Coordinates of C-alpha atoms and ligand atoms in Angstrom, one line a residue:
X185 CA -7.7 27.4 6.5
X186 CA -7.6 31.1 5.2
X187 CA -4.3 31.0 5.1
X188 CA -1.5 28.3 4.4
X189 CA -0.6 27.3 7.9
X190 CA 3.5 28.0 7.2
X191 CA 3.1 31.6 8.6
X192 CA 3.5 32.1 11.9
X193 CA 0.4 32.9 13.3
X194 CA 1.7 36.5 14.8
X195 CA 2.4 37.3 11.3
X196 CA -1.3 36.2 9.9
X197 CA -2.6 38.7 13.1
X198 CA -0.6 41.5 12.0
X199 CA -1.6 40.9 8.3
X200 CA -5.3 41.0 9.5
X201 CA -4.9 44.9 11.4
X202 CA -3.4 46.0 8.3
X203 CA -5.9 44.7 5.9
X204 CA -8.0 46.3 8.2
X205 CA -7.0 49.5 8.6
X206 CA -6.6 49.8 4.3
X207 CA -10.4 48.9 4.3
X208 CA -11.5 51.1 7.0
X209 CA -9.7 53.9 5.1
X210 CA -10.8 53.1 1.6
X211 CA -14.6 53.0 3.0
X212 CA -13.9 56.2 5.0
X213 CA -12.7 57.6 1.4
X214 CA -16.0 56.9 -0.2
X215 CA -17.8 58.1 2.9
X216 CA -16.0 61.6 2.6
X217 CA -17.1 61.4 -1.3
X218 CA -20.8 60.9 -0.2
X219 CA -21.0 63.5 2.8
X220 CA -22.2 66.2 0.8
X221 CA -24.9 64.4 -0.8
X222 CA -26.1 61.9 1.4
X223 CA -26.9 62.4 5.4
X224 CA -23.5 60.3 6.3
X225 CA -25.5 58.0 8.9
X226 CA -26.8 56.5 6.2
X227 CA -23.4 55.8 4.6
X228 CA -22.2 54.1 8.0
X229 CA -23.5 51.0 6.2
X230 CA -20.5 51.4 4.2
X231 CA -18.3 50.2 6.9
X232 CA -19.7 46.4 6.5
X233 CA -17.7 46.3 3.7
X234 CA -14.4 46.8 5.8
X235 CA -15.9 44.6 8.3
X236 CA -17.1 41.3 6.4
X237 CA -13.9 40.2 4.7
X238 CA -12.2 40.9 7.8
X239 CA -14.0 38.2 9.2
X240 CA -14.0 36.0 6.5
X241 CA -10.4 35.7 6.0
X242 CA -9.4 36.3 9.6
X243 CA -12.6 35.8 11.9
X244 CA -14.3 37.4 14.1
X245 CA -12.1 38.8 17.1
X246 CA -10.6 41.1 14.5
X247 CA -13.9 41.3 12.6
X248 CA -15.0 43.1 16.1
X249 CA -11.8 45.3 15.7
X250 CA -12.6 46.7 12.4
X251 CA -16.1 47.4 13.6
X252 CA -14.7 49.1 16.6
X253 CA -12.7 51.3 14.0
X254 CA -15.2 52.0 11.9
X255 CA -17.3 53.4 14.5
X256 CA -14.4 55.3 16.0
X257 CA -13.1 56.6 12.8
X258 CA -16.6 57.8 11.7
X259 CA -17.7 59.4 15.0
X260 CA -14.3 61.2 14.6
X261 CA -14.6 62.2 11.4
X262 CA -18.3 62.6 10.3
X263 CA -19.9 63.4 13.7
X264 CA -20.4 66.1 15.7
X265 CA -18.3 67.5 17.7
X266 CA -15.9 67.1 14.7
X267 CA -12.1 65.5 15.4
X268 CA -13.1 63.7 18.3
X269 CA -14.4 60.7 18.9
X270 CA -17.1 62.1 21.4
X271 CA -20.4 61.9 20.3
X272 CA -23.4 64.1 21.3
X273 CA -26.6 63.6 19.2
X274 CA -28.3 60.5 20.7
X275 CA -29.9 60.0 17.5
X276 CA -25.9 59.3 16.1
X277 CA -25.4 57.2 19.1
X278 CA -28.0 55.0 18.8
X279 CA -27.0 55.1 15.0
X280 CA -23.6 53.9 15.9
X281 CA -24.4 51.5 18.2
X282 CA -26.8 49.6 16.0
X283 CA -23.9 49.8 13.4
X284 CA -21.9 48.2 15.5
X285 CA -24.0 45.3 17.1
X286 CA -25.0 44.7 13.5
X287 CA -21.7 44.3 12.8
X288 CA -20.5 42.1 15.0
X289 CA -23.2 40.0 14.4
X290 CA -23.2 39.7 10.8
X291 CA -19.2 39.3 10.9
X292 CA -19.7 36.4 13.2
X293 CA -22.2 34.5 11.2
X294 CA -19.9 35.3 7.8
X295 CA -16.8 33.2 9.9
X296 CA -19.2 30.8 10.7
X297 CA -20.7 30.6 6.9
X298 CA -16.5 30.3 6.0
X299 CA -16.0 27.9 9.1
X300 CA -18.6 25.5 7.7
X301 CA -17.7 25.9 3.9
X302 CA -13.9 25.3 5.0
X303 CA -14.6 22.2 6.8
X304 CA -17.3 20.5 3.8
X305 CA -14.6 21.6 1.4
X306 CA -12.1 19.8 3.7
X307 CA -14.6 16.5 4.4
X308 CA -15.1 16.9 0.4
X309 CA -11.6 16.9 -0.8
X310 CA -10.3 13.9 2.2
X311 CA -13.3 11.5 0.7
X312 CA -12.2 12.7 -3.1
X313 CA -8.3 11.8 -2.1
X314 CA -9.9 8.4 -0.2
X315 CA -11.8 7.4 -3.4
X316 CA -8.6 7.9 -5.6
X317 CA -6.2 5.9 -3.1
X318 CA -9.2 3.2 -3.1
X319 CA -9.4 3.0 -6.9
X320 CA -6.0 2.4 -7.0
X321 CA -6.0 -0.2 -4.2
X322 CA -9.0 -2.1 -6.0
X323 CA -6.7 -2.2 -9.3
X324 CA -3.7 -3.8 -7.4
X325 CA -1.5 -1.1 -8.4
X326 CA 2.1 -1.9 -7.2
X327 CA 2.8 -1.3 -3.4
X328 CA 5.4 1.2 -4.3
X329 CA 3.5 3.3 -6.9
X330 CA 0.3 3.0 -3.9
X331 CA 2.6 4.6 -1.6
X332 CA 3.9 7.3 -3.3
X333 CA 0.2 8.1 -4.1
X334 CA -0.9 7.8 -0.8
X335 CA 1.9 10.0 1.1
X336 CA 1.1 12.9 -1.7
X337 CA -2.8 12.7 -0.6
X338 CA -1.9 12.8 2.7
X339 CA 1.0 15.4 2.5
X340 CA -1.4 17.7 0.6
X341 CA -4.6 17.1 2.3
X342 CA -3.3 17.9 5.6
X343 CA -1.3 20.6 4.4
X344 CA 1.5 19.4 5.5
X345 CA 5.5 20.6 4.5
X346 CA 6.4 17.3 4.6
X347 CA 5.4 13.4 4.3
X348 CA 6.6 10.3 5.1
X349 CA 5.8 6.5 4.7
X350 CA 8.5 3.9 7.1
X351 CA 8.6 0.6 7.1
X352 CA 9.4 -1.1 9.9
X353 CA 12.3 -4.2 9.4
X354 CA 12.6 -7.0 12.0
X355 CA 16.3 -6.0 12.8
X356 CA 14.9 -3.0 14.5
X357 CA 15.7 -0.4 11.4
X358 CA 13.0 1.1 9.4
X359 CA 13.2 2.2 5.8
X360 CA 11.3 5.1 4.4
X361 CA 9.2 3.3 1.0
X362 CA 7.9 6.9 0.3
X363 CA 8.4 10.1 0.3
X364 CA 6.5 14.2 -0.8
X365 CA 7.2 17.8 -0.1
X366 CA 5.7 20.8 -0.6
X367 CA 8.7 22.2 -2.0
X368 CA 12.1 20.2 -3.3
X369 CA 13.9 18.7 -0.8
X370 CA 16.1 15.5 -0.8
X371 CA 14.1 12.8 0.7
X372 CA 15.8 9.3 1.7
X373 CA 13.4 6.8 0.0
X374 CA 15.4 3.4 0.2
X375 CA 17.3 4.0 2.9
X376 CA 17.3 2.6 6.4
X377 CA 17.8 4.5 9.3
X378 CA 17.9 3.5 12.5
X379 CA 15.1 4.4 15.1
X380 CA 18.1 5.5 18.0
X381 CA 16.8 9.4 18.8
X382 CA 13.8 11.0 18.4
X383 CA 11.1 10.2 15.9
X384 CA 7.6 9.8 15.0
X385 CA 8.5 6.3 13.8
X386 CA 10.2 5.3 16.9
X387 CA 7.0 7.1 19.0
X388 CA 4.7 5.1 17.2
X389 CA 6.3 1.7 17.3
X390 CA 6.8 2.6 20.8
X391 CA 2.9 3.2 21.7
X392 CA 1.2 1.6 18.3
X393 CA -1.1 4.3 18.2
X394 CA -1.3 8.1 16.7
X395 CA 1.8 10.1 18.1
X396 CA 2.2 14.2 18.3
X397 CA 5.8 15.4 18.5
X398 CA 5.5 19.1 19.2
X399 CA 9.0 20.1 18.4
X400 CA 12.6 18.2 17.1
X401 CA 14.4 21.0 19.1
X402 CA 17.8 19.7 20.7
X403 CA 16.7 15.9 20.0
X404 CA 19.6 13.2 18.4
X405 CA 19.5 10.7 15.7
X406 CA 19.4 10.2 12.4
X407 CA 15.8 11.1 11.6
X408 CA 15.6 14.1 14.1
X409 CA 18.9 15.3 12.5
X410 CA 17.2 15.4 8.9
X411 CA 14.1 17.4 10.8
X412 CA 16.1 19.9 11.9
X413 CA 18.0 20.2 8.7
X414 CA 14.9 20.6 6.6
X415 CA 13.3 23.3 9.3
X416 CA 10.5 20.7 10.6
X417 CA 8.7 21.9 13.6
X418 CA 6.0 19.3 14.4
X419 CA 5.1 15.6 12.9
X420 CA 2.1 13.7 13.1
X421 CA 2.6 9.6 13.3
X422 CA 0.0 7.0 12.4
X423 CA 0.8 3.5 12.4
X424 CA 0.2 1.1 9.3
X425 CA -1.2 -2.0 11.1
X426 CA -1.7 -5.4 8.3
X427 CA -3.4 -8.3 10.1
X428 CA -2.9 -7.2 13.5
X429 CA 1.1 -6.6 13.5
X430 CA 2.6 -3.0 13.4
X431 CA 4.1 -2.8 9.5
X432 CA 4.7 0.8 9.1
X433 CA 3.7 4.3 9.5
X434 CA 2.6 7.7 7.9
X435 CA 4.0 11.1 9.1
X436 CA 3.1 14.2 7.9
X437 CA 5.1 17.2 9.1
X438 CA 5.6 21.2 9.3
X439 CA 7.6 23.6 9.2
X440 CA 5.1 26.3 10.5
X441 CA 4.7 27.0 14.4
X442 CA 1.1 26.2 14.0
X443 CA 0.8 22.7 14.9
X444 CA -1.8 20.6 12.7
X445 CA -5.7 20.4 13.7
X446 CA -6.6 18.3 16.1
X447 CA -8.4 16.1 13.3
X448 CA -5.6 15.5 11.4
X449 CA -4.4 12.3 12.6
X450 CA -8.2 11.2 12.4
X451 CA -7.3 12.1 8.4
X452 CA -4.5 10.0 7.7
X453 CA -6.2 6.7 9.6
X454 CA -8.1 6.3 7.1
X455 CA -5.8 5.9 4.3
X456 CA -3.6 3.7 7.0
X457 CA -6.5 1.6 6.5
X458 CA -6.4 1.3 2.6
X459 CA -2.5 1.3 2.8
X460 CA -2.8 -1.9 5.0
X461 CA -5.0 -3.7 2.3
X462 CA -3.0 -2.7 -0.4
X463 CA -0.2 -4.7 1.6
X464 CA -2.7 -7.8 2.5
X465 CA -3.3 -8.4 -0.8
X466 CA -0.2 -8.2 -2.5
X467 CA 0.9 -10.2 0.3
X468 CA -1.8 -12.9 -0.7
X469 CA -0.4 -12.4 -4.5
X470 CA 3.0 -13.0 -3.2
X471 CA 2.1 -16.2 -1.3
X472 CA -0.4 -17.5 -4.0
X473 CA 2.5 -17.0 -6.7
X474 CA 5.2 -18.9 -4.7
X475 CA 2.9 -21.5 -3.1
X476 CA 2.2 -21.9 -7.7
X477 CA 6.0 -21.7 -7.9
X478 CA 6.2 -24.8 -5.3
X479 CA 3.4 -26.7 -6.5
X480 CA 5.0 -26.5 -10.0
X481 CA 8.9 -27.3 -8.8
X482 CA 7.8 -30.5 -7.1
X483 CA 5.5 -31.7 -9.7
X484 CA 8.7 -31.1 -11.9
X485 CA 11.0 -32.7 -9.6
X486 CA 8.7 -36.1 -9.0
X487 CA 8.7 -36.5 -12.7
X488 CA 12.0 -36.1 -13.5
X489 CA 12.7 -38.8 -10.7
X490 CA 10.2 -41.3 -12.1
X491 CA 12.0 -40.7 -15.6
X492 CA 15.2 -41.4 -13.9
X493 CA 13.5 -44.1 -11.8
X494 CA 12.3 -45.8 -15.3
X495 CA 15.5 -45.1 -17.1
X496 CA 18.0 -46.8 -14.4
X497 CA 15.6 -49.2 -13.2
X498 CA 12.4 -50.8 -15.8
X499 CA 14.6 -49.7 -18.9
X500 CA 17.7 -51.1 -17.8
X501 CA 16.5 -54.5 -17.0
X502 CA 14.8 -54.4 -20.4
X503 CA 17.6 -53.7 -22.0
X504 CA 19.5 -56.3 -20.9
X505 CA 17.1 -59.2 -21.3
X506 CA 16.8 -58.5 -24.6
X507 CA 20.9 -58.6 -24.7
X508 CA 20.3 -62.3 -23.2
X509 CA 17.6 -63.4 -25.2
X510 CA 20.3 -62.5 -28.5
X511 CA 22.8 -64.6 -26.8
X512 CA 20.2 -67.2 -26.5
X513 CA 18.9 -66.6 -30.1
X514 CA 22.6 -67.6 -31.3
X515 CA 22.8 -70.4 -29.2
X516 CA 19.7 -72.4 -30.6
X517 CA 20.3 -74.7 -32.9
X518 CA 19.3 -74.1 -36.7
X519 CA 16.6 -77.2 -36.8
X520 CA 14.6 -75.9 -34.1
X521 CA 12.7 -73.5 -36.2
X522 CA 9.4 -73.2 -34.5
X523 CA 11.5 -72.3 -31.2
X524 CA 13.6 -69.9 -33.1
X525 CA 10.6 -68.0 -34.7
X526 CA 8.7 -67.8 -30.8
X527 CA 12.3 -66.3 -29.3
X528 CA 11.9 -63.7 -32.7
X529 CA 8.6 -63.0 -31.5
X530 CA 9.8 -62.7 -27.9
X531 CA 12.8 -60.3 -29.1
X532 CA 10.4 -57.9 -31.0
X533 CA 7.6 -57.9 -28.2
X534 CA 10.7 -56.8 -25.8
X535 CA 11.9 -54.4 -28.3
X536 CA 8.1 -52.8 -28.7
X537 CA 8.0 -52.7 -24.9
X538 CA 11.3 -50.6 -24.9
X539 CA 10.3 -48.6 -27.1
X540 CA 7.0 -47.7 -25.6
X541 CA 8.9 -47.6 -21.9
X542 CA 11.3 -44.9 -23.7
X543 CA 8.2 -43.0 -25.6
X544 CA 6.5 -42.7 -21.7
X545 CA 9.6 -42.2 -20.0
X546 CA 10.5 -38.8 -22.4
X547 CA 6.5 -37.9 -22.3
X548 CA 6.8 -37.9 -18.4
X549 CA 10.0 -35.9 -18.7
X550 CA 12.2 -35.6 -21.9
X551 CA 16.3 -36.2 -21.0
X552 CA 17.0 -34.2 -24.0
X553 CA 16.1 -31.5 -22.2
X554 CA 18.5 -31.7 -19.3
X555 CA 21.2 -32.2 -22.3
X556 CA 20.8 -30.1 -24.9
X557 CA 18.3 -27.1 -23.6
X558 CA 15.1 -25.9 -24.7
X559 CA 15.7 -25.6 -28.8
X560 CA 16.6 -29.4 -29.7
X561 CA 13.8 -30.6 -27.0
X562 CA 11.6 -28.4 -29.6
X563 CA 13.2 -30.0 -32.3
X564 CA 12.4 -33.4 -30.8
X565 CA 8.6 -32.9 -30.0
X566 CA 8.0 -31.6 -34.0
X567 CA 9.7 -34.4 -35.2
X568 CA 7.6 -36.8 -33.4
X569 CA 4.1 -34.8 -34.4
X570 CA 1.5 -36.2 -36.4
X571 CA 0.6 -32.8 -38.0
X572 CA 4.1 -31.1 -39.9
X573 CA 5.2 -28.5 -37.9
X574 CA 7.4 -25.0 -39.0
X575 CA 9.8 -23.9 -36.6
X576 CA 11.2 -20.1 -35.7
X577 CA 13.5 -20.9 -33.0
X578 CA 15.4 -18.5 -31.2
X579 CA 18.9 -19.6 -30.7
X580 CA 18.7 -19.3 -26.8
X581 CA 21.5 -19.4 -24.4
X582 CA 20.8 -22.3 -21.3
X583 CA 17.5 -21.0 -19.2
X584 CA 17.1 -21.9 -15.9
X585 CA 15.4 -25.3 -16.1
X586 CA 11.9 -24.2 -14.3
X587 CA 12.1 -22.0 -17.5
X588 CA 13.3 -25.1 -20.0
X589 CA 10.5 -27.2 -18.7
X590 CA 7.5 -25.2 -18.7
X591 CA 8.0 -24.0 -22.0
X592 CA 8.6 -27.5 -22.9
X593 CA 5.7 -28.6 -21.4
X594 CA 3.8 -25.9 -22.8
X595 CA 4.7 -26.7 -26.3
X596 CA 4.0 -30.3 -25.9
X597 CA 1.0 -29.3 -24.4
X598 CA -0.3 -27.4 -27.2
X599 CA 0.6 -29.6 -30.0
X600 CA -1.1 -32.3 -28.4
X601 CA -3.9 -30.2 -28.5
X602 CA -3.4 -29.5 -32.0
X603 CA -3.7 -33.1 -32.8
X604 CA -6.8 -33.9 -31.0
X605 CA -8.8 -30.7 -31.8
X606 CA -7.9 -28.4 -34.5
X607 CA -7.8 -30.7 -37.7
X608 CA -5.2 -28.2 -38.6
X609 CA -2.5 -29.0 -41.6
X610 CA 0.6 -27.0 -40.5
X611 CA 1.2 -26.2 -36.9
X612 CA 4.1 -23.2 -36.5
X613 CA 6.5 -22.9 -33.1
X614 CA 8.4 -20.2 -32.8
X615 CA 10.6 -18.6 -29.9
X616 CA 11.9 -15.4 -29.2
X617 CA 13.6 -13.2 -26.1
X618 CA 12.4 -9.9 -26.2
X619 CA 13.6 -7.3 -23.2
X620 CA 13.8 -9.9 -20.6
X621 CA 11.3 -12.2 -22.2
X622 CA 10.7 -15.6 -23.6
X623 CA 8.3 -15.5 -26.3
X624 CA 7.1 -18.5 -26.8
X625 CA 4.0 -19.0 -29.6
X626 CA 1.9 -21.9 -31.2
X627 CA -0.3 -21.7 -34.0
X628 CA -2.1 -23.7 -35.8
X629 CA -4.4 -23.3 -38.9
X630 CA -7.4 -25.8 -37.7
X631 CA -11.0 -24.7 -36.9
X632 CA -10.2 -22.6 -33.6
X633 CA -12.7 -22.9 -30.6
X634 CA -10.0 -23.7 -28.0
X635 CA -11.3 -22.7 -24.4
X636 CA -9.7 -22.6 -21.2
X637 CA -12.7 -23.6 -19.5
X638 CA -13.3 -26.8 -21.0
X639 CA -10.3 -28.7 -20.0
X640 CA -7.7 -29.1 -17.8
X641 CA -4.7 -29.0 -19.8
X642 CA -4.8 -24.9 -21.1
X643 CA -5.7 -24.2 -17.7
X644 CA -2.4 -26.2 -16.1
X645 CA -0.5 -24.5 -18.5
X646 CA -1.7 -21.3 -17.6
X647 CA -1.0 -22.3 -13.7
X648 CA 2.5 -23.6 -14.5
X649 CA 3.3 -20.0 -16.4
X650 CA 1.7 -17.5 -14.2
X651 CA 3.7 -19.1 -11.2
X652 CA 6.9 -18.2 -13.0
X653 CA 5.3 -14.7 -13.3
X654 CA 4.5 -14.9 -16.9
X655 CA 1.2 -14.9 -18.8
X656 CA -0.7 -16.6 -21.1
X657 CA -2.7 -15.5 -23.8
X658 CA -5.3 -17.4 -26.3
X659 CA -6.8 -16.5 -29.5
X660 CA -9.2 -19.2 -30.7
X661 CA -11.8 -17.6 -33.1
X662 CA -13.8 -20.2 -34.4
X663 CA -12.7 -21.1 -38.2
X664 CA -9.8 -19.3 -37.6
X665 CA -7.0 -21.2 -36.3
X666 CA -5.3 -20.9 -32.5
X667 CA -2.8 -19.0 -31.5
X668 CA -1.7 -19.7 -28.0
X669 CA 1.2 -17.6 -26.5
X670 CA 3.9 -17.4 -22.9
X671 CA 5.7 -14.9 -21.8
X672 CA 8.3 -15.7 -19.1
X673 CA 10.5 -13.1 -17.8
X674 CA 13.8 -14.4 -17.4
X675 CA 14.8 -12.5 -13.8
X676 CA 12.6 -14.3 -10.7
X677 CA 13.1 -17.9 -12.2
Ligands
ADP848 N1 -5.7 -26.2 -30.9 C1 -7.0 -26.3 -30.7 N2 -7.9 -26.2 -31.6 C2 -9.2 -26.3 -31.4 N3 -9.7 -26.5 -30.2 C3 -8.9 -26.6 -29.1 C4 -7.5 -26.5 -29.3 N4 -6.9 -26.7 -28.1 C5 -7.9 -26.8 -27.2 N5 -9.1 -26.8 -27.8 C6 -10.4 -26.9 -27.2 O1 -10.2 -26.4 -25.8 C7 -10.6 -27.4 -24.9 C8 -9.6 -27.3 -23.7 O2 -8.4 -27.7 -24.0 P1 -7.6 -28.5 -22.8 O3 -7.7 -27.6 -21.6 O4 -6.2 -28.8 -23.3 O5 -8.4 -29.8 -22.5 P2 -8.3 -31.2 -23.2 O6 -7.9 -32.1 -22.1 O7 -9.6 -31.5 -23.8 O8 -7.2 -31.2 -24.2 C9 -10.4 -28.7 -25.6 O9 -11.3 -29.6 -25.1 C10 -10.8 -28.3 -27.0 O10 -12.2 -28.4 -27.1
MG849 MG1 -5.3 -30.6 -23.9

């Protein structure tokens, strides 16, 4: 690619037989400065120097035209008979001739040379622009930023005006996720169009394979419209295919009359490729974090109906049979103390029992919870811990109860922890919304050394936040203390 492809190629020709003619006049200058010194055959070498960047920059059917002009111009000027182009000295002709065979030769083998270089630069820069989209792809960048990166690479490498990534919807539409352009030009990323007139997308979902449109001359709808308006002339289409079905595609246009190398669409296949596991495997993230989300909600759900389960049923029945054993406490008479001291005994094994049925029944899912939110469930769990505990609580409005319990759960979770590992003396619990986010932190001042790997607990806690979307973090060193840390974002729960 000499030349950026936006000029027309009549233009680029007539550009060419310009440069030329300057050249063959400048060397024809220095060959008039070097006539009376040097026998001028010798300085008919000079004219390689009009002839070789000629065929560098425009190859070699012009190349052959400057040689031709060299050899005319010279005979004309430098040979006898003077002022014409007629030649009679064999020795000059034979001069001329190997001038110009030598010419043509080493102009053709320079385009080659240029050819070859153009093409390794071009192989070079699309497996440069490959690598980058990959690196991205292995980091899980977001899809969005992945496809703004992607239609830049493929706008620039194929030298395109214009570039374009659609989605396809299932109600027929198709939405463009991404959008570059050479120069500034209002792109509709966001928007949906519909796929009624001529386009690349509607070619492609059409066929499913690589589509040419050659011109957007005359043709309706939406997309051809904004073509014409923005001065397109030709569009490549390749479709985005993830896991067999037809999710999108990449279209690179121009507004020059050249149309793109054959190779092109060759080109943007294989970023299609990279595109389409960009979308597999956020797709796999996607599922993964709401098959979590599921797992989490029903676990939630069968333990809040075996607290109510316990509550209305076990703990009721309790309840009142130790209401009828007071009754029947009043009722016995005074002299039958050994009686009298068994139903005592009977009354506070029943009371134990309640207790303990109440102590499971909040452990398996606390009521306080559903009635006063997350702060007094908080308040609740440090009363009830055997190591004191300092709290920072953020005075937070109602979260949605996913949210409520698992940072309940997490809490508990880690001061039970706290008991059974750290031989800490003062555990602190603090809250806090930041920008969207629960904070919510544990520490403790014991020996440190927790691990997510050596238990199940840190790791279900981890599991129960990350399907919210939130994270986890731990900081155990040993003799130090832990410090174990959520974040939830409040939106997507
Ligand atoms: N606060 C802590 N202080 C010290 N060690 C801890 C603490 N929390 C957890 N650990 C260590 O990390 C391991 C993993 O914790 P966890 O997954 O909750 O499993 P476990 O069922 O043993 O409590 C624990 O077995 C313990 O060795
Ligand atoms: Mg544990």
């Amino acid at each position: 690619m000499a030349l950026r492809r936006t000029r027309s190629p009549g233009i680029r020709r007539l550009m060419g037989l310009l440069a030329a003619g300057l050249l063959v006049a400048a060397v024809t200058g220095v060959v008039k400065l070097g006539e009376p010194h040097v026998p001028t055959l010798n300085l008919l070498v000079l004219y390689l120097l009009a002839v070789l960047p000629i065929a560098v920059f425009w190859g070699t059917p012009l190349a052959v035209v400057t040689a031709v002009l060299s050899v005319w111009t010279y005979a004309y000027l430098f040979v006898a008979p003077l002022h014409s182009v007629l030649v009679a000295d064999a020795e000059n002709a034979i001069g001329l001739g190997v001038f110009l065979v030598t010419a043509v030769v080493v102009g053709e083998l320079a385009s080659r040379l240029r050819r070859a270089a153009l093409v390794a630069k071009r192989l070079s820069d699309e497996q440069s622009a490959l690598r980058r989209v990959a690196t991205q792809v292995a980091r899980g960048v977001p899809p969005a930023v992945l496809f703004t990166a992607v239609t830049e690479e493929v706008g620039r490498l194929c030298d395109a005006d214009l570039a374009r990534m659609e989605r396809y919807e299932p109600d027929g539409m198709v939405t463009g996720v991404a959008a570059w352009s050479r120069v500034p030009a209002h792109l509709a990323v966001g928007e949906r169009f519909e796929l009624d007139g001529l386009s690349v997308a509607r070619d492609v979902r059409d066929s499913g394979g690589l589509v040419r449109l050659e011109s957007f001359a005359g043709a309706s709808g939406a997309i051809a419209r904004e073509a014409q308006a923005l001065g397109i002339r030709s569009s490549i289409g390749c479709p985005i295919k993830v896991g067999g079905r037809l999710w999108g595609v990449i279209a690179a246009s121009t507004t020059s009359d050249t149309p793109f190398p054959a190779n092109t669409e060759a080109q943007i296949a294989g970023f299609t490729e990279l595109v389409a596991t960009a979308i597999e495997n956020a797709e796999a993230r996607a599922e993964l974090m709401a098959s979590r989300a599921r797992v989490v909600v029903t676990a939630d759900r069968t333990r809040r109906q075996i607290e109510r389960n316990l509550h209305d049923g076990a703990q009721q029945r309790l309840v009142s049979l130790a209401m009828r054993l007071q009754t029947t406490q009043a009722k016995v008479p005074s002299e039958l103390v050994e009686l009298s001291s068994e139903l005592d005994q009977l009354a506070g094994g029943l009371t134990d029992a309640l207790d303990e049925l109440r102590e499971t029944a909040r452990g398996i899912h606390p009521a306080i919870l559903a009635e006063g939110g997350l702060s007094p469930a908080l308040k609740a769990l440090a009363r009830r811990s055997a190591i004191p505990v300092q709290l920072a609580l953020r005075a937070e409005p109602r979260l949605s109860e996913r949210l409520e319990v698992s940072a309940y759960y997490f809490v508990s979770e880690a001061l039970t922890n706290a008991a059974k590992h750290s031989h800490a003396s003062l555990l602190t619990v603090s809250t806090n919304i930041v920008g969207g986010v629960l904070h919510v932190q544990i520490h403790d001042d014991g020996q440190g050394g927790a691990d997510f790997t050596r238990g199940t607990g840190l790791l279900g806690l981890r599991d129960r936040v990350e399907a919210l979307g939130g994270r986890v973090t731990l900081d155990s060193p040993r003799g130090l203390g832990t410090t174990l840390m959520a974040e939830f974002p409040l939106t997507d729960s």
